Amino acid sequence: MTTIRDIATIVGVAPSTISRYLNHSGYVSKETAEKIEKTIAELDYHPNQNAQNLSRGKTSRVGVVIPHTKHPYFIEIIKGLVEAAFDSHYQLQFLPSHYLKEKELAYLDSLRAKAFDALIFTSRNLDISQIAPYHKYGKIVLLEKTDSPFLSSISIDRQIGLSQLMMFLKKHNQPIKHPIFLFTRNEKSSATFTSTKVAYESIFGNTSSFDSLGNISSYEDGYKATKHFLGDKTIDAIITNSDDVAVGVIQYYQQQKKKIPLVVSQEAQISGKILNLPSIDNHSFQLGYQAFHLAIDSTVKHKVIKSKFLEKRY
């Protein structure tokens, strides 16, 4: 196996000169650089990436903890991350968690072991108090609102779009009295669930029934979930968590030849635009795009993107 020392001997320079050339860490004359480049090509030499990382103290890798890719919210975040990283010298490493705390802890331990320069949590199950101590090992970015002095964050102000949605429901030409909400996670630990419930109660009051179903992320989930409430004729609106889910709901109603109640979506996907479904645009692409830039920024920053309710899609 060819080593730096072998190249140095052939070129007639010190091994440290070869290291400077490979790591771009100091001056190397043009003539010497050309000789080194020619020798490297002739010997088909490839630097040991791990050794270079150790030498620089940097990996040029950003880890992205992502629970799943079943929901378009996460797909759009990934698109934004990839777009932002494309013109940089950083690589993205996607780390599936399925909301398992032991997985999330393992990725934090990898940050401590210098496997990445930074870690982005697109969503999490660990408490922030468990994540924050790891900031000393690398940059950590959360895709949620936090005022932590150690963790950067970028979040969607969902309350704006959700409040606009609730007012739309209340002022609808046939005022909505019994909506049902579909979530990926319909539990208090979910920021989306909590934000939606708060917005609903602020407009309809906390004595109104807040009915919801969870574990719904895809078209298939929406289609299957509709079976559970199809027979409830009091339901006059279905608030889904994506356009694809909304399409699944609508198709099931159509196949059963039942009257379709008001259907509202989120994420502003093409599938819902074709049907002109009211939707909330959470700007997920921008969320991912800006999260990457926060990850490679040495300072702690907190940013917020405003959501928007789209009553009409054309």
mmCIF file of C-alpha atoms in Angstrom:
data_model
loop_
_atom_site.group_PDB
_atom_site.id
_atom_site.type_symbol
_atom_site.label_atom_id
_atom_site.label_comp_id
_atom_site.label_asym_id
_atom_site.label_seq_id
_atom_site.Cartn_x
_atom_site.Cartn_y
_atom_site.Cartn_z
ATOM 1 C CA MET A 1 0.000 0.000 0.000
ATOM 2 C CA THR A 2 1.380 3.373 -1.041
ATOM 3 C CA THR A 3 2.006 5.838 1.782
ATOM 4 C CA ILE A 4 2.722 9.556 2.036
ATOM 5 C CA ARG A 5 6.336 8.666 2.813
ATOM 6 C CA ASP A 6 6.608 6.737 -0.497
ATOM 7 C CA ILE A 7 5.326 9.737 -2.450
ATOM 8 C CA ALA A 8 7.692 12.065 -0.576
ATOM 9 C CA THR A 9 10.684 9.854 -1.444
ATOM 10 C CA ILE A 10 9.830 9.830 -5.163
ATOM 11 C CA VAL A 11 9.158 13.577 -5.322
ATOM 12 C CA GLY A 12 12.194 14.360 -3.161
ATOM 13 C CA VAL A 13 10.446 16.345 -0.429
ATOM 14 C CA ALA A 14 9.555 15.825 3.215
ATOM 15 C CA PRO A 15 6.376 13.871 4.126
ATOM 16 C CA SER A 16 5.065 17.058 5.770
ATOM 17 C CA THR A 17 5.057 18.751 2.343
ATOM 18 C CA ILE A 18 2.853 15.976 0.968
ATOM 19 C CA SER A 19 0.520 16.413 3.960
ATOM 20 C CA ARG A 20 0.282 20.153 3.341
ATOM 21 C CA TYR A 21 -0.603 19.518 -0.290
ATOM 22 C CA LEU A 22 -3.244 16.900 0.517
ATOM 23 C CA ASN A 23 -4.824 18.871 3.356
ATOM 24 C CA HIS A 24 -4.495 22.312 1.723
ATOM 25 C CA SER A 25 -3.003 23.428 5.022
ATOM 26 C CA GLY A 26 0.076 25.365 3.970
ATOM 27 C CA TYR A 27 2.263 26.645 1.141
ATOM 28 C CA VAL A 28 3.480 24.256 -1.563
ATOM 29 C CA SER A 29 5.190 25.669 -4.655
ATOM 30 C CA LYS A 30 3.472 25.225 -7.996
ATOM 31 C CA GLU A 31 6.339 23.083 -9.339
ATOM 32 C CA THR A 32 6.282 20.772 -6.309
ATOM 33 C CA ALA A 33 2.493 20.544 -6.397
ATOM 34 C CA GLU A 34 2.613 19.408 -10.030
ATOM 35 C CA LYS A 35 5.187 16.713 -9.191
ATOM 36 C CA ILE A 36 3.087 15.503 -6.264
ATOM 37 C CA GLU A 37 -0.066 15.410 -8.369
ATOM 38 C CA LYS A 38 1.699 13.447 -11.129
ATOM 39 C CA THR A 39 3.164 10.933 -8.654
ATOM 40 C CA ILE A 40 -0.187 10.441 -6.925
ATOM 41 C CA ALA A 41 -1.802 9.690 -10.291
ATOM 42 C CA GLU A 42 0.946 7.249 -11.315
ATOM 43 C CA LEU A 43 0.738 5.371 -8.003
ATOM 44 C CA ASP A 44 -3.086 5.523 -7.914
ATOM 45 C CA TYR A 45 -2.813 6.830 -4.384
ATOM 46 C CA HIS A 46 -5.966 7.649 -2.421
ATOM 47 C CA PRO A 47 -5.655 9.466 0.906
ATOM 48 C CA ASN A 48 -7.102 7.802 3.993
ATOM 49 C CA GLN A 49 -10.192 9.889 4.695
ATOM 50 C CA ASN A 50 -10.274 9.006 8.385
ATOM 51 C CA ALA A 51 -6.651 10.012 8.799
ATOM 52 C CA GLN A 52 -7.311 13.322 7.057
ATOM 53 C CA ASN A 53 -10.305 13.957 9.298
ATOM 54 C CA LEU A 54 -8.192 13.310 12.379
ATOM 55 C CA SER A 55 -5.504 15.634 11.076
ATOM 56 C CA ARG A 56 -7.954 18.465 10.394
ATOM 57 C CA GLY A 57 -10.173 17.814 13.390
ATOM 58 C CA LYS A 58 -13.145 17.975 10.992
ATOM 59 C CA THR A 59 -15.174 15.355 9.128
ATOM 60 C CA SER A 60 -17.116 17.651 6.765
ATOM 61 C CA ARG A 61 -20.141 15.475 7.548
ATOM 62 C CA VAL A 62 -23.504 16.542 8.948
ATOM 63 C CA GLY A 63 -25.692 13.879 10.531
ATOM 64 C CA VAL A 64 -29.455 14.191 10.053
ATOM 65 C CA VAL A 65 -31.665 12.320 12.524
ATOM 66 C CA ILE A 66 -34.958 11.547 10.814
ATOM 67 C CA PRO A 67 -37.721 9.348 12.299
ATOM 68 C CA HIS A 68 -39.120 8.103 8.974
ATOM 69 C CA THR A 69 -39.912 9.183 5.420
ATOM 70 C CA LYS A 70 -43.573 8.191 5.374
ATOM 71 C CA HIS A 71 -44.805 11.764 5.593
ATOM 72 C CA PRO A 72 -44.140 14.450 2.934
ATOM 73 C CA TYR A 73 -43.064 16.872 5.670
ATOM 74 C CA PHE A 74 -39.847 14.895 6.116
ATOM 75 C CA ILE A 75 -39.411 14.333 2.372
ATOM 76 C CA GLU A 76 -39.497 18.096 1.758
ATOM 77 C CA ILE A 77 -37.049 18.695 4.608
ATOM 78 C CA ILE A 78 -34.650 16.196 3.012
ATOM 79 C CA LYS A 79 -34.991 17.964 -0.354
ATOM 80 C CA GLY A 80 -34.127 21.278 1.283
ATOM 81 C CA LEU A 81 -31.123 19.803 3.077
ATOM 82 C CA VAL A 82 -29.778 18.198 -0.104
ATOM 83 C CA GLU A 83 -30.234 21.405 -2.102
ATOM 84 C CA ALA A 84 -28.401 23.442 0.537
ATOM 85 C CA ALA A 85 -25.545 20.953 0.883
ATOM 86 C CA PHE A 86 -24.985 20.474 -2.848
ATOM 87 C CA ASP A 87 -22.692 23.454 -3.362
ATOM 88 C CA SER A 88 -20.822 22.958 -0.092
ATOM 89 C CA HIS A 89 -17.962 20.604 0.777
ATOM 90 C CA TYR A 90 -20.155 18.877 3.369
ATOM 91 C CA GLN A 91 -21.707 15.440 3.103
ATOM 92 C CA LEU A 92 -25.082 14.563 4.611
ATOM 93 C CA GLN A 93 -25.530 11.325 6.521
ATOM 94 C CA PHE A 94 -29.148 10.376 7.183
ATOM 95 C CA LEU A 95 -29.764 8.569 10.465
ATOM 96 C CA PRO A 96 -33.135 6.779 10.880
ATOM 97 C CA SER A 97 -34.519 6.816 14.422
ATOM 98 C CA HIS A 98 -38.175 5.685 14.350
ATOM 99 C CA TYR A 99 -38.461 7.868 17.474
ATOM 100 C CA LEU A 100 -36.454 5.306 19.462
ATOM 101 C CA LYS A 101 -34.605 7.038 22.297
ATOM 102 C CA GLU A 102 -31.755 4.540 22.234
ATOM 103 C CA LYS A 103 -31.174 5.317 18.531
ATOM 104 C CA GLU A 104 -31.163 9.057 19.156
ATOM 105 C CA LEU A 105 -28.709 8.621 22.037
ATOM 106 C CA ALA A 106 -26.482 6.466 19.835
ATOM 107 C CA TYR A 107 -26.319 9.248 17.233
ATOM 108 C CA LEU A 108 -25.424 11.773 19.929
ATOM 109 C CA ASP A 109 -22.644 9.444 21.039
ATOM 110 C CA SER A 110 -21.448 9.343 17.416
ATOM 111 C CA LEU A 111 -21.273 13.146 17.480
ATOM 112 C CA ARG A 112 -19.175 12.911 20.635
ATOM 113 C CA ALA A 113 -16.928 10.391 18.872
ATOM 114 C CA LYS A 114 -16.394 12.933 16.042
ATOM 115 C CA ALA A 115 -18.282 10.922 13.418
ATOM 116 C CA PHE A 116 -19.933 14.208 12.339
ATOM 117 C CA ASP A 117 -19.225 17.909 12.716
ATOM 118 C CA ALA A 118 -22.892 18.633 13.391
ATOM 119 C CA LEU A 119 -26.177 16.874 14.072
ATOM 120 C CA ILE A 120 -29.652 17.955 12.929
ATOM 121 C CA PHE A 121 -32.742 16.579 14.674
ATOM 122 C CA THR A 122 -35.683 16.842 12.263
ATOM 123 C CA SER A 123 -37.835 15.480 15.091
ATOM 124 C CA ARG A 124 -37.029 13.819 18.397
ATOM 125 C CA ASN A 125 -38.235 11.713 21.296
ATOM 126 C CA LEU A 126 -35.438 12.553 23.734
ATOM 127 C CA ASP A 127 -35.899 15.475 26.114
ATOM 128 C CA ILE A 128 -33.943 18.599 25.219
ATOM 129 C CA SER A 129 -32.221 18.247 28.594
ATOM 130 C CA GLN A 130 -30.734 14.966 27.336
ATOM 131 C CA ILE A 131 -29.574 16.502 24.052
ATOM 132 C CA ALA A 132 -28.153 19.829 25.252
ATOM 133 C CA PRO A 133 -25.049 18.454 27.072
ATOM 134 C CA TYR A 134 -23.727 17.119 23.746
ATOM 135 C CA HIS A 135 -23.352 20.628 22.294
ATOM 136 C CA LYS A 136 -19.724 20.645 23.452
ATOM 137 C CA TYR A 137 -18.934 17.895 20.911
ATOM 138 C CA GLY A 138 -20.400 19.576 17.827
ATOM 139 C CA LYS A 139 -23.141 21.804 16.500
ATOM 140 C CA ILE A 140 -26.694 20.597 17.185
ATOM 141 C CA VAL A 141 -29.753 21.957 15.375
ATOM 142 C CA LEU A 142 -33.368 21.274 16.346
ATOM 143 C CA LEU A 143 -36.262 21.749 13.931
ATOM 144 C CA GLU A 144 -38.516 23.132 16.633
ATOM 145 C CA LYS A 145 -38.816 26.252 18.735
ATOM 146 C CA THR A 146 -36.327 26.501 21.591
ATOM 147 C CA ASP A 147 -34.477 29.280 23.344
ATOM 148 C CA SER A 148 -31.602 27.049 24.436
ATOM 149 C CA PRO A 149 -28.291 28.956 24.596
ATOM 150 C CA PHE A 150 -26.511 25.788 23.447
ATOM 151 C CA LEU A 151 -28.693 24.470 20.600
ATOM 152 C CA SER A 152 -29.541 26.244 17.350
ATOM 153 C CA SER A 153 -33.099 25.950 16.127
ATOM 154 C CA ILE A 154 -35.319 26.664 13.182
ATOM 155 C CA SER A 155 -39.030 26.117 13.466
ATOM 156 C CA ILE A 156 -42.318 26.668 11.731
ATOM 157 C CA ASP A 157 -44.730 28.967 13.532
ATOM 158 C CA ARG A 158 -47.624 26.587 13.032
ATOM 159 C CA GLN A 159 -49.984 28.694 15.144
ATOM 160 C CA ILE A 160 -50.352 31.265 12.359
ATOM 161 C CA GLY A 161 -51.543 28.784 9.724
ATOM 162 C CA LEU A 162 -53.519 26.746 12.261
ATOM 163 C CA SER A 163 -55.330 29.793 13.647
ATOM 164 C CA GLN A 164 -56.207 30.857 10.096
ATOM 165 C CA LEU A 165 -57.509 27.334 9.458
ATOM 166 C CA MET A 166 -59.669 27.317 12.612
ATOM 167 C CA MET A 167 -61.181 30.694 11.694
ATOM 168 C CA PHE A 168 -61.900 29.300 8.225
ATOM 169 C CA LEU A 169 -63.757 26.381 9.832
ATOM 170 C CA LYS A 170 -65.729 28.641 12.145
ATOM 171 C CA LYS A 171 -66.710 31.086 9.401
ATOM 172 C CA HIS A 172 -67.430 28.415 6.789
ATOM 173 C CA ASN A 173 -70.730 28.888 4.950
ATOM 174 C CA GLN A 174 -71.897 25.848 6.887
ATOM 175 C CA PRO A 175 -70.211 26.371 10.292
ATOM 176 C CA ILE A 176 -68.188 23.335 11.307
ATOM 177 C CA LYS A 177 -69.302 21.704 14.557
ATOM 178 C CA HIS A 178 -67.602 18.295 14.601
ATOM 179 C CA PRO A 179 -64.216 18.089 12.845
ATOM 180 C CA ILE A 180 -61.827 15.173 13.168
ATOM 181 C CA PHE A 181 -58.045 15.631 12.989
ATOM 182 C CA LEU A 182 -55.586 13.112 11.526
ATOM 183 C CA PHE A 183 -52.010 13.043 12.867
ATOM 184 C CA THR A 184 -48.823 11.050 12.572
ATOM 185 C CA ARG A 185 -48.667 11.180 16.379
ATOM 186 C CA ASN A 186 -51.772 12.231 18.318
ATOM 187 C CA GLU A 187 -50.073 12.540 21.679
ATOM 188 C CA LYS A 188 -48.944 15.419 23.880
ATOM 189 C CA SER A 189 -45.259 14.804 23.124
ATOM 190 C CA SER A 190 -45.952 15.799 19.491
ATOM 191 C CA ALA A 191 -45.492 19.536 18.923
ATOM 192 C CA THR A 192 -47.849 19.364 15.929
ATOM 193 C CA PHE A 193 -50.624 17.723 17.943
ATOM 194 C CA THR A 194 -50.238 20.212 20.795
ATOM 195 C CA SER A 195 -50.159 23.245 18.473
ATOM 196 C CA THR A 196 -53.276 22.067 16.651
ATOM 197 C CA LYS A 197 -55.204 21.446 19.864
ATOM 198 C CA VAL A 198 -54.233 24.868 21.245
ATOM 199 C CA ALA A 199 -55.334 26.604 18.026
ATOM 200 C CA TYR A 200 -58.613 24.665 17.981
ATOM 201 C CA GLU A 201 -59.471 25.486 21.591
ATOM 202 C CA SER A 202 -58.553 29.155 21.139
ATOM 203 C CA ILE A 203 -61.247 29.483 18.463
ATOM 204 C CA PHE A 204 -63.846 26.873 19.451
ATOM 205 C CA GLY A 205 -63.292 26.848 23.219
ATOM 206 C CA ASN A 206 -61.877 24.079 25.395
ATOM 207 C CA THR A 207 -65.305 22.556 25.972
ATOM 208 C CA SER A 208 -65.568 21.522 22.317
ATOM 209 C CA SER A 209 -64.728 17.925 21.494
ATOM 210 C CA PHE A 210 -61.274 17.509 19.924
ATOM 211 C CA ASP A 211 -61.407 14.171 18.113
ATOM 212 C CA SER A 212 -58.304 12.769 16.468
ATOM 213 C CA LEU A 213 -56.678 9.663 15.010
ATOM 214 C CA GLY A 214 -52.945 8.897 14.994
ATOM 215 C CA ASN A 215 -50.421 6.765 13.081
ATOM 216 C CA ILE A 216 -51.491 8.334 9.790
ATOM 217 C CA SER A 217 -48.792 9.450 7.356
ATOM 218 C CA SER A 218 -49.623 8.288 3.840
ATOM 219 C CA TYR A 219 -52.334 7.947 1.210
ATOM 220 C CA GLU A 220 -52.870 4.332 2.294
ATOM 221 C CA ASP A 221 -53.176 5.372 5.945
ATOM 222 C CA GLY A 222 -55.777 8.001 5.069
ATOM 223 C CA TYR A 223 -57.762 5.508 3.015
ATOM 224 C CA LYS A 224 -57.773 2.897 5.791
ATOM 225 C CA ALA A 225 -58.448 5.391 8.594
ATOM 226 C CA THR A 226 -61.625 6.610 6.909
ATOM 227 C CA LYS A 227 -63.256 3.257 7.658
ATOM 228 C CA HIS A 228 -63.208 4.153 11.365
ATOM 229 C CA PHE A 229 -65.336 7.284 11.070
ATOM 230 C CA LEU A 230 -67.257 6.832 7.814
ATOM 231 C CA GLY A 231 -70.421 5.861 9.695
ATOM 232 C CA ASP A 232 -70.334 8.921 11.961
ATOM 233 C CA LYS A 233 -72.682 11.320 10.189
ATOM 234 C CA THR A 234 -71.959 14.100 12.702
ATOM 235 C CA ILE A 235 -68.417 14.573 11.329
ATOM 236 C CA ASP A 236 -68.567 17.612 9.072
ATOM 237 C CA ALA A 237 -64.848 18.237 8.441
ATOM 238 C CA ILE A 238 -61.709 16.116 8.184
ATOM 239 C CA ILE A 239 -58.420 17.903 8.833
ATOM 240 C CA THR A 240 -55.609 15.777 7.445
ATOM 241 C CA ASN A 241 -51.853 16.131 7.921
ATOM 242 C CA SER A 242 -50.978 16.027 4.206
ATOM 243 C CA ASP A 243 -52.562 16.265 0.771
ATOM 244 C CA ASP A 244 -51.776 12.619 0.027
ATOM 245 C CA VAL A 245 -53.643 11.559 3.181
ATOM 246 C CA ALA A 246 -56.540 13.811 2.139
ATOM 247 C CA VAL A 247 -56.706 12.128 -1.272
ATOM 248 C CA GLY A 248 -56.900 8.717 0.449
ATOM 249 C CA VAL A 249 -59.799 9.949 2.592
ATOM 250 C CA ILE A 250 -61.670 11.374 -0.391
ATOM 251 C CA GLN A 251 -61.210 8.245 -2.482
ATOM 252 C CA TYR A 252 -62.654 6.018 0.240
ATOM 253 C CA TYR A 253 -65.750 8.237 0.521
ATOM 254 C CA GLN A 254 -66.158 8.164 -3.253
ATOM 255 C CA GLN A 255 -65.858 4.385 -3.448
ATOM 256 C CA GLN A 256 -68.474 4.006 -0.721
ATOM 257 C CA LYS A 257 -70.695 6.516 -2.557
ATOM 258 C CA LYS A 258 -70.974 8.677 0.546
ATOM 259 C CA LYS A 259 -71.234 12.440 0.764
ATOM 260 C CA ILE A 260 -67.765 13.888 1.306
ATOM 261 C CA PRO A 261 -67.474 16.346 4.213
ATOM 262 C CA LEU A 262 -65.134 19.332 4.076
ATOM 263 C CA VAL A 263 -61.549 18.066 3.706
ATOM 264 C CA VAL A 264 -58.562 20.252 4.578
ATOM 265 C CA SER A 265 -54.931 19.244 4.050
ATOM 266 C CA GLN A 266 -51.441 20.329 5.046
ATOM 267 C CA GLU A 267 -48.054 20.626 3.297
ATOM 268 C CA ALA A 268 -49.503 22.168 0.105
ATOM 269 C CA GLN A 269 -48.636 19.215 -2.161
ATOM 270 C CA ILE A 270 -49.481 18.932 -5.845
ATOM 271 C CA SER A 271 -52.005 16.134 -5.169
ATOM 272 C CA GLY A 272 -54.118 18.553 -3.123
ATOM 273 C CA LYS A 273 -53.622 21.460 -5.493
ATOM 274 C CA ILE A 274 -55.187 19.445 -8.319
ATOM 275 C CA LEU A 275 -58.292 18.983 -6.139
ATOM 276 C CA ASN A 276 -58.137 22.607 -4.924
ATOM 277 C CA LEU A 277 -58.096 21.491 -1.286
ATOM 278 C CA PRO A 278 -57.593 24.171 1.373
ATOM 279 C CA SER A 279 -54.180 23.543 2.922
ATOM 280 C CA ILE A 280 -51.533 24.837 5.304
ATOM 281 C CA ASP A 281 -48.128 25.523 3.769
ATOM 282 C CA ASN A 282 -45.509 24.759 6.428
ATOM 283 C CA HIS A 283 -42.590 25.620 4.110
ATOM 284 C CA SER A 284 -40.857 22.312 4.897
ATOM 285 C CA PHE A 285 -38.341 22.688 2.051
ATOM 286 C CA GLN A 286 -37.120 26.008 3.465
ATOM 287 C CA LEU A 287 -36.987 24.437 6.907
ATOM 288 C CA GLY A 288 -34.473 21.862 5.664
ATOM 289 C CA TYR A 289 -32.545 24.370 3.554
ATOM 290 C CA GLN A 290 -31.993 26.775 6.420
ATOM 291 C CA ALA A 291 -31.333 23.991 8.937
ATOM 292 C CA PHE A 292 -28.257 22.950 6.954
ATOM 293 C CA HIS A 293 -26.820 26.466 7.048
ATOM 294 C CA LEU A 294 -27.410 26.643 10.792
ATOM 295 C CA ALA A 295 -25.560 23.334 11.180
ATOM 296 C CA ILE A 296 -22.383 24.665 9.546
ATOM 297 C CA ASP A 297 -22.587 28.042 11.312
ATOM 298 C CA SER A 298 -20.360 28.224 14.387
ATOM 299 C CA THR A 299 -22.769 30.475 16.299
ATOM 300 C CA VAL A 300 -26.018 29.513 18.037
ATOM 301 C CA LYS A 301 -29.035 31.030 16.290
ATOM 302 C CA HIS A 302 -32.804 30.697 16.486
ATOM 303 C CA LYS A 303 -35.024 31.237 13.441
ATOM 304 C CA VAL A 304 -38.751 30.999 12.795
ATOM 305 C CA ILE A 305 -40.618 30.540 9.486
ATOM 306 C CA LYS A 306 -44.292 31.521 9.338
ATOM 307 C CA SER A 307 -46.846 28.978 8.134
ATOM 308 C CA LYS A 308 -49.708 30.094 5.914
ATOM 309 C CA PHE A 309 -53.240 28.836 5.358
ATOM 310 C CA LEU A 310 -54.192 28.564 1.683
ATOM 311 C CA GLU A 311 -57.959 28.703 1.274
ATOM 312 C CA LYS A 312 -57.675 28.507 -2.505
ATOM 313 C CA ARG A 313 -54.967 26.644 -4.420
ATOM 314 C CA TYR A 314 -55.333 28.142 -7.903
#
